[in-house]
Amino acid sequence: MPDAYAQPTADTDSADARSLARYTTLRLGGAADRLVTAASAEEIVQRVREAHRRDEPVLLIAGGSNLVIGDVGFDGTVVLVRSRGFRVVAEDADTVTLRVSAGEPWDDLVATTVANGWSGVECLSGIPGSAGATPIQNVGAYGQEVAETITSVEVYDCHEGSVSRIDTADCGFAYRSSVFRYSDRWVVLSVDFRLHRSPLSTPVRYAELARALGVEVGDRVPLADARDTVRRLRAGKGMVLDPTDPDTRSVGSFFTNPVLDRPAYELLRERAADLGEPPSWPGAGDVVKVSAAWLIDKAGFAKGHPGPEGVAISGKHTLALTNRSGTASTAALITLAREIRDGVHDRFGVTLRPEPVLVNCVV
């Protein structure tokens, strides 16, 4: 497994030293034209401004856990975000607000919140990557989303050349999305999270987690129990980084769960009538979220389904596409992703969308 927080080597003039595969959990991707490190918010801004003065495109990488980089690499400056730490910026009898540097490893932060009796992100345990990436995708799992705890996001505005703070109401949070997701305007510098002072988790919303904990949906459990159980569930699906397990050489879930309007959902039910009811969850505005993992499996792509060059669907979870051989190309992974997307569409009429950020590659 790569060290997602590795530092660039001294000889950054060589393509091997600038290989971006070293900085992604997939271990895929070509070389950067220029590779630099930023250890603070000020350095992040400085590095981005320097690249813009050279009229170069910029790519920021922290944990590299939600990133697929093409074999051609990146023709511009890659900034490795290595800012660290957090501090309490507000508190009262019931809550505490943490200001977290963009490069702070996310699971380390969650472990700290659990140890301190701060409730709100415990079900997001085991997710790789950095704190600064969480608002971009509105990271969520097992019934929690970061949008529920984020109060503001500090950003560098590349258009205005200034640093500001964006309140939650203006972040445009939606399912696995935000105003930051598809825009090159914003560079996340830090994130404020408001958590509750409580030894217990937020009410358990996810049925699988409730079963694993031996409680009912809506119950609350000790924070450590929630964290340990979530990490165990994720590890069983190959979703916790493990250097000995090639199934974790992935970006986690490669496809998002499709959100369908009512007519599209009813059409899916008709096409899946011989398979039983598709697992689904109702959403606001008469939409339905459907399990992408179920669609993939029922379209004929089982766990372990192989692709070219040693890429494959994870042997533990159909949503994860893995570089099992460790020597594959991004092109091979994209070929497998397209095969799955097209197969699901042919069988069910539903188009799967990729969850990770794609750089110089297209599914």
Short mmCIF file of C-alpha atoms in Angstrom, two decimals, residues 49-285:
data_model
loop_
_atom_site.label_atom_id
_atom_site.label_comp_id
_atom_site.label_asym_id
_atom_site.label_seq_id
_atom_site.Cartn_x
_atom_site.Cartn_y
_atom_site.Cartn_z
CA ARG A 49 -0.24 31.49 -6.54
CA GLU A 50 3.22 30.61 -7.86
CA ALA A 51 1.72 28.08 -10.27
CA HIS A 52 -0.88 30.57 -11.44
CA ARG A 53 1.82 33.16 -12.07
CA ARG A 54 3.47 30.60 -14.35
CA ASP A 55 0.06 30.03 -15.97
CA GLU A 56 0.20 26.36 -14.95
CA PRO A 57 -2.78 24.20 -13.98
CA VAL A 58 -2.76 23.05 -10.34
CA LEU A 59 -3.73 19.76 -8.72
CA LEU A 60 -3.83 19.35 -4.94
CA ILE A 61 -3.27 15.92 -3.39
CA ALA A 62 -3.49 15.06 0.29
CA GLY A 63 -4.41 11.44 1.06
CA GLY A 64 -4.98 10.54 -2.60
CA SER A 65 -7.76 8.16 -1.61
CA ASN A 66 -10.46 9.52 -3.91
CA LEU A 67 -8.34 10.23 -6.95
CA VAL A 68 -7.80 8.46 -10.28
CA ILE A 69 -4.96 9.98 -12.31
CA GLY A 70 -4.41 9.10 -15.96
CA ASP A 71 -1.28 7.41 -17.22
CA VAL A 72 -0.18 10.66 -18.87
CA GLY A 73 0.12 12.22 -15.42
CA PHE A 74 -0.47 15.92 -14.85
CA ASP A 75 0.91 18.70 -17.04
CA GLY A 76 1.25 21.33 -14.33
CA THR A 77 2.01 21.75 -10.64
CA VAL A 78 0.91 19.15 -8.11
CA VAL A 79 0.79 20.48 -4.55
CA LEU A 80 1.10 17.84 -1.83
CA VAL A 81 -1.04 19.15 1.03
CA ARG A 82 0.77 18.33 4.28
CA SER A 83 -0.71 20.87 6.71
CA ARG A 84 -1.50 19.26 10.06
CA GLY A 85 -3.31 19.77 13.32
CA PHE A 86 -6.53 21.16 14.78
CA ARG A 87 -7.59 23.48 17.57
CA VAL A 88 -10.75 24.30 19.48
CA VAL A 89 -12.14 27.62 18.23
CA ALA A 90 -15.48 27.63 20.08
CA GLU A 91 -17.14 25.64 22.85
CA ASP A 92 -20.01 25.64 25.29
CA ALA A 93 -21.56 23.16 27.67
CA ASP A 94 -22.94 21.00 24.87
CA THR A 95 -20.67 21.44 21.85
CA VAL A 96 -17.10 21.96 20.73
CA THR A 97 -16.01 23.41 17.37
CA LEU A 98 -12.72 22.23 15.90
CA ARG A 99 -10.77 24.04 13.19
CA VAL A 100 -8.91 21.30 11.30
CA SER A 101 -6.07 21.79 8.84
CA ALA A 102 -6.77 20.51 5.33
CA GLY A 103 -3.96 17.95 5.39
CA GLU A 104 -4.88 16.36 8.73
CA PRO A 105 -5.41 12.60 8.19
CA TRP A 106 -9.14 12.06 8.59
CA ASP A 107 -9.19 8.83 10.56
CA ASP A 108 -6.64 10.19 13.02
CA LEU A 109 -8.99 13.10 13.64
CA VAL A 110 -11.98 10.78 14.15
CA ALA A 111 -9.98 8.69 16.63
CA THR A 112 -9.21 11.87 18.58
CA THR A 113 -12.85 12.98 18.67
CA VAL A 114 -13.92 9.59 19.98
CA ALA A 115 -11.19 9.58 22.63
CA ASN A 116 -12.30 13.05 23.79
CA GLY A 117 -16.01 12.23 23.93
CA TRP A 118 -16.98 14.42 20.98
CA SER A 119 -19.87 12.91 19.02
CA GLY A 120 -20.80 13.44 15.36
CA VAL A 121 -18.25 11.77 13.08
CA GLU A 122 -17.69 8.40 14.77
CA CYS A 123 -19.50 6.51 11.99
CA LEU A 124 -17.06 8.01 9.49
CA SER A 125 -14.23 5.99 11.02
CA GLY A 126 -11.78 4.13 8.80
CA ILE A 127 -12.20 6.44 5.82
CA PRO A 128 -8.81 7.24 4.31
CA GLY A 129 -7.80 10.68 3.10
CA SER A 130 -7.62 14.13 4.66
CA ALA A 131 -9.98 16.40 6.55
CA GLY A 132 -9.80 19.02 3.79
CA ALA A 133 -11.19 16.58 1.25
CA THR A 134 -14.30 15.76 3.27
CA PRO A 135 -16.40 18.83 2.38
CA ILE A 136 -15.51 18.56 -1.30
CA GLN A 137 -17.33 15.26 -1.66
CA ASN A 138 -19.56 15.65 1.41
CA VAL A 139 -18.10 12.42 2.71
CA GLY A 140 -20.64 10.08 4.25
CA ALA A 141 -20.98 6.52 5.47
CA TYR A 142 -23.12 4.42 7.81
CA GLY A 143 -25.73 7.12 8.24
CA GLN A 144 -23.51 10.16 8.82
CA GLU A 145 -22.34 12.93 6.50
CA VAL A 146 -19.80 15.64 7.24
CA ALA A 147 -22.34 18.25 6.13
CA GLU A 148 -24.14 17.61 9.42
CA THR A 149 -21.17 18.80 11.48
CA ILE A 150 -19.35 21.31 9.24
CA THR A 151 -20.04 24.93 10.16
CA SER A 152 -17.67 26.59 7.69
CA VAL A 153 -14.84 25.94 5.25
CA GLU A 154 -11.80 28.19 4.90
CA VAL A 155 -10.81 28.53 1.25
CA TYR A 156 -8.44 30.29 -1.07
CA ASP A 157 -10.45 31.83 -3.89
CA CYS A 158 -8.36 31.41 -7.04
CA HIS A 159 -10.57 33.84 -8.96
CA GLU A 160 -10.31 36.66 -6.42
CA GLY A 161 -6.86 35.81 -5.06
CA SER A 162 -8.11 36.01 -1.48
CA VAL A 163 -8.74 33.81 1.56
CA SER A 164 -12.25 33.66 3.00
CA ARG A 165 -14.57 31.41 4.97
CA ILE A 166 -17.70 29.87 3.44
CA ASP A 167 -20.56 29.04 5.79
CA THR A 168 -22.32 25.68 5.53
CA ALA A 169 -25.44 27.19 3.97
CA ASP A 170 -23.34 28.35 1.00
CA CYS A 171 -21.41 25.11 0.52
CA GLY A 172 -24.13 23.52 -1.62
CA PHE A 173 -23.92 20.20 0.18
CA ALA A 174 -25.77 17.35 -1.50
CA TYR A 175 -25.29 13.61 -1.84
CA ARG A 176 -21.51 13.21 -2.42
CA SER A 177 -21.32 16.75 -3.73
CA SER A 178 -20.72 20.41 -2.89
CA VAL A 179 -19.84 23.69 -4.58
CA PHE A 180 -16.18 22.64 -4.29
CA ARG A 181 -16.53 19.33 -6.12
CA TYR A 182 -16.46 20.35 -9.77
CA SER A 183 -14.86 23.77 -9.48
CA ASP A 184 -11.24 24.85 -9.79
CA ARG A 185 -12.04 28.10 -8.02
CA TRP A 186 -11.72 26.93 -4.41
CA VAL A 187 -8.75 25.51 -2.51
CA VAL A 188 -9.73 24.15 0.92
CA LEU A 189 -7.37 25.33 3.68
CA SER A 190 -9.21 24.26 6.84
CA VAL A 191 -12.61 23.01 7.98
CA ASP A 192 -14.65 23.81 11.10
CA PHE A 193 -16.60 20.91 12.65
CA ARG A 194 -19.12 21.36 15.48
CA LEU A 195 -19.41 18.20 17.56
CA HIS A 196 -21.50 17.33 20.61
CA ARG A 197 -20.02 16.62 24.00
CA SER A 198 -21.36 13.12 24.56
CA PRO A 199 -19.99 9.66 25.33
CA LEU A 200 -22.67 8.26 23.01
CA SER A 201 -22.94 8.22 19.24
CA THR A 202 -25.55 10.06 17.27
CA PRO A 203 -28.63 7.86 16.75
CA VAL A 204 -27.67 4.87 14.62
CA ARG A 205 -29.39 5.28 11.25
CA TYR A 206 -27.88 2.51 9.15
CA ALA A 207 -29.52 -0.91 9.44
CA GLU A 208 -26.32 -2.88 8.77
CA LEU A 209 -24.50 -1.00 11.50
CA ALA A 210 -27.39 -1.43 13.93
CA ARG A 211 -27.37 -5.19 13.34
CA ALA A 212 -23.62 -5.38 13.85
CA LEU A 213 -23.94 -3.43 17.11
CA GLY A 214 -26.90 -5.53 18.27
CA VAL A 215 -29.16 -2.49 18.68
CA GLU A 216 -32.20 -1.00 16.99
CA VAL A 217 -32.06 1.76 14.40
CA GLY A 218 -32.31 5.02 16.33
CA ASP A 219 -30.43 3.75 19.38
CA ARG A 220 -27.21 5.36 20.59
CA VAL A 221 -24.09 3.45 21.58
CA PRO A 222 -20.74 4.30 23.19
CA LEU A 223 -18.54 6.21 20.76
CA ALA A 224 -15.77 3.61 20.87
CA ASP A 225 -18.25 0.83 20.06
CA ALA A 226 -19.52 2.73 17.03
CA ARG A 227 -15.99 3.43 15.79
CA ASP A 228 -14.70 -0.11 16.31
CA THR A 229 -17.74 -1.67 14.65
CA VAL A 230 -17.61 0.67 11.65
CA ARG A 231 -13.92 -0.05 11.16
CA ARG A 232 -14.59 -3.78 11.36
CA LEU A 233 -17.39 -3.55 8.80
CA ARG A 234 -15.25 -1.45 6.47
CA ALA A 235 -12.27 -3.78 6.83
CA GLY A 236 -14.49 -6.71 5.88
CA LYS A 237 -15.24 -4.88 2.63
CA GLY A 238 -11.60 -3.98 1.95
CA MET A 239 -12.34 -0.32 2.74
CA VAL A 240 -9.66 0.20 5.41
CA LEU A 241 -6.13 0.63 4.09
CA ASP A 242 -4.03 -2.47 4.69
CA PRO A 243 -0.61 -2.92 3.01
CA THR A 244 -1.04 -6.70 3.10
CA ASP A 245 -4.43 -6.67 1.35
CA PRO A 246 -4.49 -5.90 -2.40
CA ASP A 247 -8.27 -5.41 -2.17
CA THR A 248 -7.58 -2.12 -0.40
CA ARG A 249 -5.52 -0.81 -3.33
CA SER A 250 -8.54 1.16 -4.54
CA VAL A 251 -10.43 4.43 -4.12
CA GLY A 252 -13.10 2.75 -2.04
CA SER A 253 -16.49 3.00 -3.73
CA PHE A 254 -15.86 3.69 -7.41
CA PHE A 255 -19.51 4.44 -8.25
CA THR A 256 -22.08 6.45 -6.32
CA ASN A 257 -25.49 5.04 -5.52
CA PRO A 258 -27.74 6.36 -8.31
CA VAL A 259 -30.51 8.74 -7.25
CA LEU A 260 -33.57 8.18 -9.45
CA ASP A 261 -36.78 10.09 -9.90
CA ARG A 262 -39.96 8.11 -9.44
CA PRO A 263 -40.52 7.14 -13.13
CA ALA A 264 -36.91 5.95 -13.48
CA TYR A 265 -37.18 3.96 -10.28
CA GLU A 266 -40.40 2.28 -11.40
CA LEU A 267 -38.73 1.38 -14.71
CA LEU A 268 -35.86 -0.16 -12.79
CA ARG A 269 -38.29 -2.21 -10.72
CA GLU A 270 -39.88 -3.53 -13.90
CA ARG A 271 -36.54 -4.54 -15.40
CA ALA A 272 -35.46 -6.13 -12.12
CA ALA A 273 -38.77 -7.92 -11.44
CA ASP A 274 -37.14 -11.35 -11.70
CA LEU A 275 -34.52 -10.41 -9.11
CA GLY A 276 -36.64 -9.07 -6.29
CA GLU A 277 -36.91 -5.56 -4.95
CA PRO A 278 -33.77 -3.44 -5.49
CA PRO A 279 -32.35 -2.18 -2.19
CA SER A 280 -33.28 1.49 -2.02
CA TRP A 281 -33.76 4.47 0.27
CA PRO A 282 -36.32 7.27 -0.20
CA GLY A 283 -35.01 10.80 -0.58
CA ALA A 284 -36.42 14.30 -0.49
CA GLY A 285 -38.49 15.42 -3.46
#
